[in-house]
CSV table of C-alpha atoms and ligand atoms in Angstrom, one decimal:
chain,number,residue,atom,x,y,z
A,1,UNK,CA,-18.2,24.7,-9.2
A,2,UNK,CA,-18.0,20.6,-9.5
A,3,UNK,CA,-18.0,19.9,-13.7
A,4,UNK,CA,-21.4,17.5,-14.7
A,5,UNK,CA,-20.5,15.1,-17.3
A,6,UNK,CA,-22.6,12.0,-17.3
A,7,UNK,CA,-19.8,10.6,-19.2
A,8,UNK,CA,-17.3,11.1,-16.6
A,9,UNK,CA,-16.5,9.0,-13.3
A,10,UNK,CA,-16.5,10.1,-10.5
A,11,UNK,CA,-13.4,9.0,-7.7
A,12,UNK,CA,-14.2,9.3,-4.4
A,13,UNK,CA,-10.6,9.0,-2.4
A,14,UNK,CA,-7.8,11.1,-3.4
A,15,UNK,CA,-4.9,8.2,-1.7
A,16,UNK,CA,-2.3,6.3,-4.0
A,17,UNK,CA,-5.3,4.2,-5.1
A,18,UNK,CA,-7.5,7.3,-6.0
A,19,UNK,CA,-4.8,9.0,-8.4
A,20,UNK,CA,-3.1,6.1,-10.0
A,21,UNK,CA,-6.7,5.8,-11.5
A,22,UNK,CA,-7.6,9.0,-11.7
A,23,UNK,CA,-4.4,9.5,-14.2
A,24,UNK,CA,-4.6,5.4,-15.7
A,25,UNK,CA,-8.3,6.7,-16.9
A,26,UNK,CA,-7.2,10.2,-17.9
A,27,UNK,CA,-4.8,8.7,-20.2
A,28,UNK,CA,-7.6,7.5,-21.9
A,29,UNK,CA,-9.3,10.3,-22.6
A,30,UNK,CA,-11.5,9.8,-19.4
A,31,UNK,CA,-13.1,13.0,-17.6
A,32,UNK,CA,-12.4,12.7,-14.1
A,33,UNK,CA,-13.6,14.2,-10.7
A,34,UNK,CA,-11.8,13.7,-7.9
A,35,UNK,CA,-13.3,13.7,-4.1
A,36,UNK,CA,-11.6,13.9,-0.9
A,37,UNK,CA,-12.4,14.5,2.7
A,38,UNK,CA,-9.3,15.7,3.8
A,39,UNK,CA,-8.7,19.6,3.3
A,40,UNK,CA,-4.9,19.0,2.1
A,41,UNK,CA,-2.8,16.3,2.4
A,42,UNK,CA,-1.1,15.1,5.6
A,43,UNK,CA,2.1,14.3,4.4
A,44,UNK,CA,3.1,12.3,7.1
A,45,UNK,CA,3.2,8.5,7.0
A,46,UNK,CA,6.8,6.8,6.2
A,47,UNK,CA,8.5,4.6,3.6
A,48,UNK,CA,6.9,2.3,0.5
A,49,UNK,CA,8.4,-0.7,-0.8
A,50,UNK,CA,7.1,-0.7,-5.0
A,51,UNK,CA,7.9,-3.9,-6.2
A,52,UNK,CA,8.4,-4.1,-10.7
A,53,UNK,CA,4.5,-5.1,-11.1
A,54,UNK,CA,3.7,-1.4,-9.1
A,55,UNK,CA,6.2,0.3,-11.1
A,56,UNK,CA,5.3,-1.1,-14.8
A,57,UNK,CA,2.1,0.3,-14.2
A,58,UNK,CA,3.4,3.7,-12.6
A,59,UNK,CA,6.0,3.9,-15.4
A,60,UNK,CA,3.4,3.4,-18.2
A,61,UNK,CA,2.0,6.6,-16.8
A,62,UNK,CA,5.3,8.4,-17.6
A,63,UNK,CA,6.2,8.6,-13.5
A,64,UNK,CA,9.0,7.0,-14.2
A,65,UNK,CA,11.4,9.6,-14.0
A,66,UNK,CA,9.7,11.3,-11.1
A,67,UNK,CA,10.2,8.2,-9.4
A,68,UNK,CA,13.6,7.6,-10.2
A,69,UNK,CA,14.7,11.2,-9.1
A,70,UNK,CA,13.1,10.4,-5.5
A,71,UNK,CA,13.2,7.1,-4.5
A,72,UNK,CA,16.2,4.6,-3.7
A,73,UNK,CA,16.4,1.1,-5.8
A,74,UNK,CA,18.4,-0.8,-2.8
A,75,UNK,CA,20.8,-3.6,-4.5
A,76,UNK,CA,19.7,-6.6,-1.6
A,77,UNK,CA,17.8,-7.5,0.8
A,78,UNK,CA,19.5,-8.9,3.8
A,79,UNK,CA,17.6,-11.0,6.2
A,80,UNK,CA,18.5,-12.3,9.6
A,81,UNK,CA,17.6,-13.3,13.2
A,82,UNK,CA,16.7,-10.6,15.5
A,83,UNK,CA,17.4,-12.4,18.9
A,84,UNK,CA,20.6,-14.4,17.7
A,85,UNK,CA,21.8,-12.3,14.9
A,86,UNK,CA,22.4,-14.6,12.7
A,87,UNK,CA,22.2,-13.2,9.3
A,88,UNK,CA,19.6,-16.1,7.7
A,89,UNK,CA,19.6,-14.8,3.6
A,90,UNK,CA,20.5,-12.2,1.4
A,91,UNK,CA,18.6,-12.2,-1.8
A,92,UNK,CA,19.7,-9.8,-4.8
A,93,UNK,CA,16.9,-6.7,-5.8
A,94,UNK,CA,19.1,-3.6,-7.8
A,95,UNK,CA,20.0,-4.7,-11.7
A,96,UNK,CA,18.7,-8.2,-10.7
A,97,UNK,CA,15.6,-7.1,-10.4
A,98,UNK,CA,15.3,-4.7,-13.2
A,99,UNK,CA,16.9,-7.4,-15.7
A,100,UNK,CA,14.7,-10.2,-14.9
A,101,UNK,CA,11.4,-8.4,-14.5
A,102,UNK,CA,12.0,-5.0,-16.9
A,103,UNK,CA,11.1,-2.3,-13.7
A,104,UNK,CA,13.0,-1.7,-10.7
A,105,UNK,CA,12.4,-2.5,-7.3
A,106,UNK,CA,12.4,1.0,-5.3
A,107,UNK,CA,11.4,2.6,-1.9
A,108,UNK,CA,10.5,5.8,-2.1
A,109,UNK,CA,8.9,8.1,1.0
A,110,UNK,CA,5.0,8.3,1.0
A,111,UNK,CA,4.5,11.4,0.4
A,112,UNK,CA,6.6,11.6,-2.2
A,113,UNK,CA,4.8,9.3,-4.4
A,114,UNK,CA,1.2,10.9,-3.6
A,115,UNK,CA,3.2,14.2,-4.8
A,116,UNK,CA,4.1,12.9,-7.7
A,117,UNK,CA,0.2,11.7,-8.6
A,118,UNK,CA,-0.7,14.5,-7.6
A,119,UNK,CA,1.4,16.6,-9.7
A,120,UNK,CA,0.2,14.7,-12.8
A,121,UNK,CA,-2.8,14.9,-11.5
A,122,UNK,CA,-3.1,18.6,-11.3
A,123,UNK,CA,-1.2,19.1,-15.1
A,124,UNK,CA,-3.9,16.4,-16.8
A,125,UNK,CA,-6.9,18.7,-18.2
A,126,UNK,CA,-8.9,15.7,-17.6
A,127,UNK,CA,-9.0,15.5,-13.8
A,128,UNK,CA,-10.7,17.3,-11.4
A,129,UNK,CA,-9.6,17.4,-7.7
A,130,UNK,CA,-12.0,18.7,-4.2
A,131,UNK,CA,-10.9,18.3,-1.2
A,132,UNK,CA,-13.1,19.3,2.1
A,133,UNK,CA,-15.8,17.4,-0.2
A,134,UNK,CA,-17.0,13.1,-0.4
A,135,UNK,CA,-19.9,11.4,-2.1
A,136,UNK,CA,-22.3,9.9,1.2
A,137,UNK,CA,-24.9,8.6,-0.9
A,138,UNK,CA,-25.0,7.0,-4.1
A,139,UNK,CA,-27.8,5.3,-6.7
A,140,UNK,CA,-27.4,3.6,-8.9
A,141,UNK,CA,-29.1,3.1,-12.3
A,142,UNK,CA,-29.1,1.0,-15.4
A,143,UNK,CA,-27.5,4.3,-17.4
A,144,UNK,CA,-24.7,5.1,-14.8
A,145,UNK,CA,-24.6,6.3,-11.0
A,146,UNK,CA,-26.6,9.5,-8.5
A,147,UNK,CA,-24.2,10.9,-6.4
A,148,UNK,CA,-24.7,12.7,-3.4
A,149,UNK,CA,-21.5,14.9,-2.8
A,150,UNK,CA,-20.9,17.2,0.2
A,151,UNK,CA,-18.9,19.6,-0.3
A,152,UNK,CA,-17.8,21.8,3.3
A,153,UNK,CA,-21.2,22.5,4.5
A,154,UNK,CA,-23.3,21.7,0.7
A,155,UNK,CA,-24.7,18.4,-0.4
A,156,UNK,CA,-25.4,18.5,-4.0
A,157,UNK,CA,-26.3,16.0,-7.0
A,158,UNK,CA,-24.0,14.8,-9.4
A,159,UNK,CA,-24.5,12.4,-11.9
A,160,UNK,CA,-21.8,10.4,-13.2
A,161,UNK,CA,-21.1,6.7,-15.5
A,162,UNK,CA,-19.5,4.8,-12.9
A,163,UNK,CA,-18.3,5.6,-9.2
A,164,UNK,CA,-15.2,4.2,-7.6
A,165,UNK,CA,-14.8,3.8,-3.9
A,166,UNK,CA,-11.2,4.3,-3.0
A,167,UNK,CA,-11.1,5.8,0.3
A,168,UNK,CA,-8.9,3.3,2.0
A,169,UNK,CA,-9.7,1.2,5.0
A,170,UNK,CA,-12.0,2.9,6.9
A,171,UNK,CA,-14.4,2.9,3.6
A,172,UNK,CA,-17.9,4.1,4.7
A,173,UNK,CA,-19.0,3.1,1.3
A,174,UNK,CA,-18.3,0.5,1.3
A,175,UNK,CA,-19.2,-0.8,5.2
A,176,UNK,CA,-22.6,1.9,5.2
A,177,UNK,CA,-23.9,2.2,2.0
A,178,UNK,CA,-22.6,-1.0,0.0
A,179,UNK,CA,-23.3,-3.0,3.4
A,180,UNK,CA,-19.7,-5.2,3.2
A,181,UNK,CA,-18.6,-6.0,5.7
A,182,UNK,CA,-15.9,-3.9,8.1
A,183,UNK,CA,-11.5,-4.5,8.1
A,184,UNK,CA,-10.8,-6.7,10.9
A,185,UNK,CA,-7.8,-5.8,13.1
A,186,UNK,CA,-4.9,-8.3,13.0
A,187,UNK,CA,-3.8,-7.8,16.9
A,188,UNK,CA,-0.5,-6.1,15.2
A,189,UNK,CA,0.9,-2.7,15.3
A,190,UNK,CA,3.3,-0.9,12.7
A,191,UNK,CA,5.1,1.1,14.6
A,192,UNK,CA,7.2,4.0,12.5
A,193,UNK,CA,10.8,5.6,11.9
A,194,UNK,CA,12.6,7.9,9.8
A,195,UNK,CA,16.0,8.3,10.8
A,196,UNK,CA,18.7,10.6,9.3
A,197,UNK,CA,21.0,8.5,8.5
A,198,UNK,CA,25.3,9.4,8.3
A,199,UNK,CA,26.5,6.7,4.8
A,200,UNK,CA,24.5,6.8,2.1
A,201,UNK,CA,26.2,4.1,0.5
A,202,UNK,CA,26.6,1.5,3.3
A,203,UNK,CA,22.7,1.6,4.2
A,204,UNK,CA,21.6,0.9,0.6
A,205,UNK,CA,19.8,-2.3,1.4
A,206,UNK,CA,16.2,-3.2,2.8
A,207,UNK,CA,17.5,-5.2,5.8
A,208,UNK,CA,14.5,-7.6,7.7
A,209,UNK,CA,14.8,-9.4,11.6
A,210,UNK,CA,12.6,-11.7,12.1
A,211,UNK,CA,11.2,-12.8,16.2
A,212,UNK,CA,9.2,-14.3,18.3
A,213,UNK,CA,5.6,-12.0,17.3
A,214,UNK,CA,7.4,-9.2,16.0
A,215,UNK,CA,9.7,-8.7,13.0
A,216,UNK,CA,11.6,-5.2,11.7
A,217,UNK,CA,12.2,-3.6,8.0
A,218,UNK,CA,14.8,-0.7,7.4
A,219,UNK,CA,15.6,0.8,4.3
A,220,UNK,CA,16.6,3.7,2.4
A,221,UNK,CA,14.5,6.6,1.7
A,222,UNK,CA,14.1,10.6,0.4
A,223,UNK,CA,17.5,9.3,-2.0
A,224,UNK,CA,19.1,8.0,1.0
A,225,UNK,CA,18.9,10.2,4.0
A,226,UNK,CA,16.5,8.9,5.9
A,227,UNK,CA,16.5,5.1,6.8
A,228,UNK,CA,12.3,3.8,7.7
A,229,UNK,CA,11.9,1.8,10.6
A,230,UNK,CA,8.7,-0.1,10.7
A,231,UNK,CA,8.6,-2.7,13.5
A,232,UNK,CA,5.8,-5.4,14.2
A,233,UNK,CA,4.4,-6.2,17.5
A,234,UNK,CA,1.3,-6.8,19.2
A,235,UNK,CA,-0.9,-4.5,20.8
A,236,UNK,CA,-2.2,-3.3,23.4
A,237,UNK,CA,-4.1,-0.5,21.3
A,238,UNK,CA,-4.2,-2.6,18.3
A,239,UNK,CA,-7.7,-2.1,17.4
A,240,UNK,CA,-7.8,1.4,17.6
A,241,UNK,CA,-8.4,3.0,14.1
A,242,UNK,CA,-5.7,5.8,14.9
A,243,UNK,CA,-2.6,6.1,15.0
A,244,UNK,CA,-1.0,6.3,18.2
A,245,UNK,CA,2.3,7.5,19.5
A,246,UNK,CA,4.6,5.3,21.6
A,247,UNK,CA,8.3,5.9,24.0
A,248,UNK,CA,11.6,3.8,22.3
A,249,UNK,CA,12.2,3.3,25.8
A,250,UNK,CA,8.9,1.5,26.0
A,251,UNK,CA,9.3,0.0,22.9
A,252,UNK,CA,12.5,-1.4,23.1
A,253,UNK,CA,11.2,-3.3,26.0
A,254,UNK,CA,9.4,-5.4,24.2
A,255,UNK,CA,12.1,-6.6,22.3
A,256,UNK,CA,14.0,-8.1,25.9
A,257,UNK,CA,16.7,-11.6,24.3
A,258,UNK,CA,16.5,-9.1,21.1
A,259,UNK,CA,20.0,-9.3,19.5
A,260,UNK,CA,22.4,-5.6,21.0
A,261,UNK,CA,23.3,-4.3,17.3
A,262,UNK,CA,19.4,-4.6,16.5
A,263,UNK,CA,18.6,-2.4,20.0
A,264,UNK,CA,20.5,0.4,19.6
A,265,UNK,CA,17.6,1.9,16.6
A,266,UNK,CA,15.4,2.9,19.5
A,267,UNK,CA,18.8,5.3,20.7
A,268,UNK,CA,18.2,6.9,17.3
A,269,UNK,CA,14.3,8.4,17.6
A,270,UNK,CA,12.9,9.3,20.7
A,271,UNK,CA,9.2,8.8,19.8
A,272,UNK,CA,7.9,6.6,17.6
A,273,UNK,CA,4.5,6.4,15.8
A,274,UNK,CA,2.5,2.5,15.3
A,275,UNK,CA,-0.7,2.1,12.9
A,276,UNK,CA,-3.0,-0.5,14.4
A,277,UNK,CA,-2.7,-3.0,11.4
A,278,UNK,CA,-6.7,-3.7,9.9
A,279,UNK,CA,-7.2,-6.2,7.2
A,280,UNK,CA,-10.4,-7.4,4.8
A,281,UNK,CA,-10.7,-11.2,6.0
A,282,UNK,CA,-12.0,-11.8,2.5
A,283,UNK,CA,-12.4,-10.1,-0.6
A,284,UNK,CA,-16.1,-10.8,-1.9
A,285,UNK,CA,-16.7,-7.9,-3.8
A,286,UNK,CA,-15.4,-5.4,-5.7
A,287,UNK,CA,-18.0,-4.6,-8.0
A,288,UNK,CA,-21.7,-3.2,-7.2
A,289,UNK,CA,-23.7,-2.4,-10.0
A,290,UNK,CA,-21.5,0.5,-11.8
A,291,UNK,CA,-19.8,1.1,-8.6
A,292,UNK,CA,-15.5,-0.8,-8.8
A,293,UNK,CA,-14.0,-0.5,-4.8
A,294,UNK,CA,-10.0,-0.3,-5.3
A,295,UNK,CA,-6.7,0.1,-2.9
A,296,UNK,CA,-7.5,-0.5,0.9
A,297,UNK,CA,-11.2,-0.2,0.6
A,298,UNK,CA,-11.4,-3.8,-1.0
A,299,UNK,CA,-8.1,-5.2,0.1
A,300,UNK,CA,-6.9,-3.9,3.0
A,301,UNK,CA,-4.3,-6.0,4.5
A,302,UNK,CA,-1.0,-7.1,6.5
A,303,UNK,CA,1.9,-4.7,5.2
A,304,UNK,CA,4.3,-7.9,5.3
A,305,UNK,CA,4.5,-8.9,1.7
A,306,UNK,CA,4.4,-5.2,1.0
A,307,UNK,CA,1.8,-5.5,-1.2
A,308,UNK,CA,-0.9,-3.2,-0.2
A,309,UNK,CA,0.1,-0.3,-2.6
A,310,UNK,CA,1.4,-2.2,-5.3
A,311,UNK,CA,-2.5,-4.1,-5.4
A,312,UNK,CA,-3.7,-0.2,-5.5
A,313,UNK,CA,-1.5,0.4,-8.4
A,314,UNK,CA,-2.9,-2.3,-10.2
A,315,UNK,CA,-6.3,-2.0,-9.7
A,316,UNK,CA,-6.1,1.4,-11.2
A,317,UNK,CA,-4.7,0.0,-14.1
A,318,UNK,CA,-6.7,-2.6,-14.8
A,319,UNK,CA,-10.1,-0.4,-14.3
A,320,UNK,CA,-8.7,1.3,-16.5
A,321,UNK,CA,-8.2,-1.2,-19.9
A,322,UNK,CA,-11.6,-2.5,-18.6
A,323,UNK,CA,-13.4,0.2,-18.7
A,324,UNK,CA,-11.7,0.7,-22.6
A,325,UNK,CA,-12.9,-2.5,-23.1
A,326,UNK,CA,-16.7,-2.6,-21.9
A,327,UNK,CA,-18.9,-0.2,-23.3
A,328,UNK,CA,-20.7,0.7,-19.4
A,329,UNK,CA,-19.7,0.6,-16.4
A,330,UNK,CA,-21.9,-2.4,-15.2
A,331,UNK,CA,-19.7,-4.4,-17.7
A,332,UNK,CA,-16.6,-3.3,-16.8
A,333,UNK,CA,-16.5,-3.7,-13.2
A,334,UNK,CA,-18.5,-6.7,-13.4
A,335,UNK,CA,-14.8,-8.4,-16.0
A,336,UNK,CA,-12.9,-5.7,-13.1
A,337,UNK,CA,-14.2,-8.0,-10.4
A,338,UNK,CA,-13.5,-10.9,-11.7
A,339,UNK,CA,-10.1,-10.4,-13.3
A,340,UNK,CA,-8.3,-9.3,-9.4
A,341,UNK,CA,-10.4,-11.1,-7.0
A,342,UNK,CA,-7.9,-13.9,-7.4
A,343,UNK,CA,-5.1,-11.8,-7.1
A,344,UNK,CA,-6.0,-9.8,-4.5
A,345,UNK,CA,-6.9,-12.5,-2.7
A,346,UNK,CA,-4.1,-15.0,-3.2
A,347,UNK,CA,-1.9,-12.2,-2.1
A,348,UNK,CA,-3.4,-11.5,0.7
A,349,UNK,CA,-3.5,-14.6,2.3
A,350,UNK,CA,0.9,-14.4,1.6
A,351,UNK,CA,1.0,-11.6,3.6
A,352,UNK,CA,-1.1,-13.3,6.1
A,353,UNK,CA,1.3,-16.2,5.9
A,354,UNK,CA,4.5,-14.3,5.8
A,355,UNK,CA,3.8,-12.6,8.7
A,356,UNK,CA,3.6,-16.4,9.9
A,357,UNK,CA,6.5,-17.2,9.6
A,358,UNK,CA,8.6,-13.9,10.4
A,359,UNK,CA,6.7,-14.6,13.8
A,360,UNK,CA,7.8,-18.3,14.7
A,361,UNK,CA,9.4,-19.2,18.3
A,362,UNK,CA,11.3,-22.5,19.5
A,363,UNK,CA,12.1,-24.9,17.7
A,364,UNK,CA,10.2,-23.7,14.6
A,365,UNK,CA,12.2,-21.0,14.4
A,366,UNK,CA,15.1,-22.8,14.4
A,367,UNK,CA,14.1,-24.8,11.8
A,368,UNK,CA,12.6,-22.0,9.7
A,369,UNK,CA,16.4,-20.4,9.7
A,370,UNK,CA,18.0,-23.3,8.8
A,371,UNK,CA,15.5,-23.9,6.2
A,372,UNK,CA,15.9,-20.1,4.6
A,373,UNK,CA,20.0,-20.5,5.3
A,374,UNK,CA,20.5,-24.0,3.3
A,375,UNK,CA,18.0,-22.4,0.2
A,376,UNK,CA,19.8,-21.8,-2.5
A,377,UNK,CA,18.4,-17.2,-2.0
A,378,UNK,CA,18.0,-17.4,-6.2
A,379,UNK,CA,15.1,-19.9,-4.8
A,380,UNK,CA,13.8,-18.2,-2.6
A,381,UNK,CA,13.8,-15.1,-4.7
A,382,UNK,CA,11.8,-16.9,-7.6
A,383,UNK,CA,9.6,-16.9,-5.1
A,384,UNK,CA,7.9,-13.7,-5.3
A,385,UNK,CA,8.0,-14.0,-9.7
A,386,UNK,CA,4.4,-14.6,-9.7
A,387,UNK,CA,3.4,-11.1,-7.7
A,388,UNK,CA,6.6,-9.4,-9.7
A,389,UNK,CA,5.9,-10.7,-12.8
A,390,UNK,CA,2.6,-9.2,-13.2
A,391,UNK,CA,1.7,-7.4,-16.5
A,392,UNK,CA,-1.8,-5.1,-17.0
B,1,FAD,C1,3.0,0.0,8.0
B,1,FAD,C2,2.8,0.1,6.3
B,1,FAD,C3,3.9,-0.1,5.6
B,1,FAD,C4,3.2,-0.9,4.4
B,1,FAD,N1,3.9,-0.6,3.5
B,1,FAD,C5,3.9,-0.8,1.6
B,1,FAD,C6,4.7,-1.6,1.2
B,1,FAD,O1,6.1,-1.6,1.4
B,1,FAD,N2,4.0,-1.3,-0.3
B,1,FAD,C7,2.9,-1.7,-0.9
B,1,FAD,O2,2.8,-1.6,-1.7
B,1,FAD,N3,2.4,-1.1,0.6
B,1,FAD,C8,2.4,-0.7,1.6
B,1,FAD,N4,1.6,-0.8,2.6
B,1,FAD,C9,-0.1,-0.7,2.4
B,1,FAD,C10,-0.5,0.9,1.7
B,1,FAD,O3,0.6,2.2,2.6
B,1,FAD,C11,-2.3,0.8,1.5
B,1,FAD,O4,-2.2,0.0,0.5
B,1,FAD,C12,-2.0,2.5,0.7
B,1,FAD,O5,-1.7,3.5,1.0
B,1,FAD,C13,-3.4,2.1,0.4
B,1,FAD,O6,-3.8,3.2,-0.9
B,1,FAD,P1,-5.1,3.7,-0.9
B,1,FAD,O7,-5.2,5.0,-1.6
B,1,FAD,O8,-6.3,2.4,-1.0
B,1,FAD,O9,-5.9,3.7,0.8
B,1,FAD,P2,-5.4,5.3,1.2
B,1,FAD,O10,-4.0,5.4,1.4
B,1,FAD,O11,-5.6,5.2,2.8
B,1,FAD,O12,-6.7,6.3,0.6
B,1,FAD,C14,-7.7,6.6,1.1
B,1,FAD,C15,-7.5,8.6,0.8
B,1,FAD,O13,-9.0,8.1,0.8
B,1,FAD,C16,-9.7,9.7,1.1
B,1,FAD,N5,-10.7,9.5,2.6
B,1,FAD,C17,-11.2,8.8,3.4
B,1,FAD,N6,-12.4,8.7,3.9
B,1,FAD,C18,-13.1,9.5,2.8
B,1,FAD,C19,-14.2,9.2,2.1
B,1,FAD,N7,-15.4,9.5,3.0
B,1,FAD,N8,-14.9,10.1,1.2
B,1,FAD,C20,-13.4,11.2,0.6
B,1,FAD,N9,-12.2,10.5,0.7
B,1,FAD,C21,-12.0,10.1,1.8
B,1,FAD,C22,-8.1,9.5,2.9
B,1,FAD,O14,-8.5,10.6,3.4
B,1,FAD,C23,-7.0,9.3,1.8
B,1,FAD,O15,-6.4,10.3,1.0
B,1,FAD,C24,1.1,-0.6,4.1
B,1,FAD,C25,0.8,-0.1,5.1
B,1,FAD,C26,1.7,0.3,6.4
B,1,FAD,C27,0.2,0.4,7.6
């Protein structure tokens, strides 16, 4: 039985954006019904970096304790040239970030974060979650929105004060119902692996290796038991919207000429899973009357600033704030859109620009390396202040 309440909000999609928004609205005593197309959570995926801007929101929802238990807080980001192996800089994280921004820089397994959010939702009487169900149609009107919900074989009408579209990069509501443009292929694939760690202390850093058209990031997850690797390369198959797998030997062959120490990662896992990377070309809309669009459905971005989920989490906090301020969803969502588009657009462009810098080759990469080597770490770190220092 689905709750019917014209004063409630519907959220389509129980990913990071949908579940965080459900919690943020429920904390303000709104009734929330979440529809998730999948039968249950697929506990796959890999790591996520959670910067202080996201951690502030999660802490404010009372989740800090659970996240601290499941996450690691790396002491630094070590950046090196993947070809020469030369270390370019070491950016402090750990206590330094916590002291500066009032929240830590954490790294966590995506499934652990999803579990923490889901358990918090399950324990909240204001939230209902329905699996194997989705919003298939919606009609905005002056008092809210009429939706058609498909649940298994049945389709039923449901009224709500507002609808929040949180169904990820392939959102049908975004493209087919609201008519916004689909995401574009970046031509890049993110290959991911989780590799058991021998010495937990030694691995408590985030590492980044730059190289021509590729870069690699690693950090600990599951309390330091595993090292999460993300290897970015060009396609083929970069325009597929499904994950793909590749043998380690074949992936390694794309890193011909890279430093030997780095190449040893391909001996640690036989098959790697690849996520073709898509992005929203331009964030034009995040509101459509009583309908808000959040997370990857609104602003899918390249993971090169590690901010996609962080922006989704920020969306949740701002949406809850605006709903609390305004009488009706139309006004709340218009204010939400006005507040969010400039920030998410700037972060999206930053992620794209980071990719260009990470993937330089030849003389331009030598200038990049020299610049990073000569610039004090505190100045390089300060470039992130506008992202990490955000508060709702
Ligand atoms: C390689 C890689 C590394 C990344 N690293 C980071 C990082 O370090 N830090 C960071 O902040 N971000 C990172 N991101 C980005 C982050 O993963 C996404 O931005 C984030 O997951 C978006 O959350 P979301 O809830 O909007 O979408 P999703 O997580 O995709 O959730 C959407 C949900 O909607 C459901 N759904 C889909 N269609 C429907 C439908 N029709 N009806 C109902 N439900 C539906 C899906 O099943 C899913 O549960 C990374 C991304 C990649 C690819």
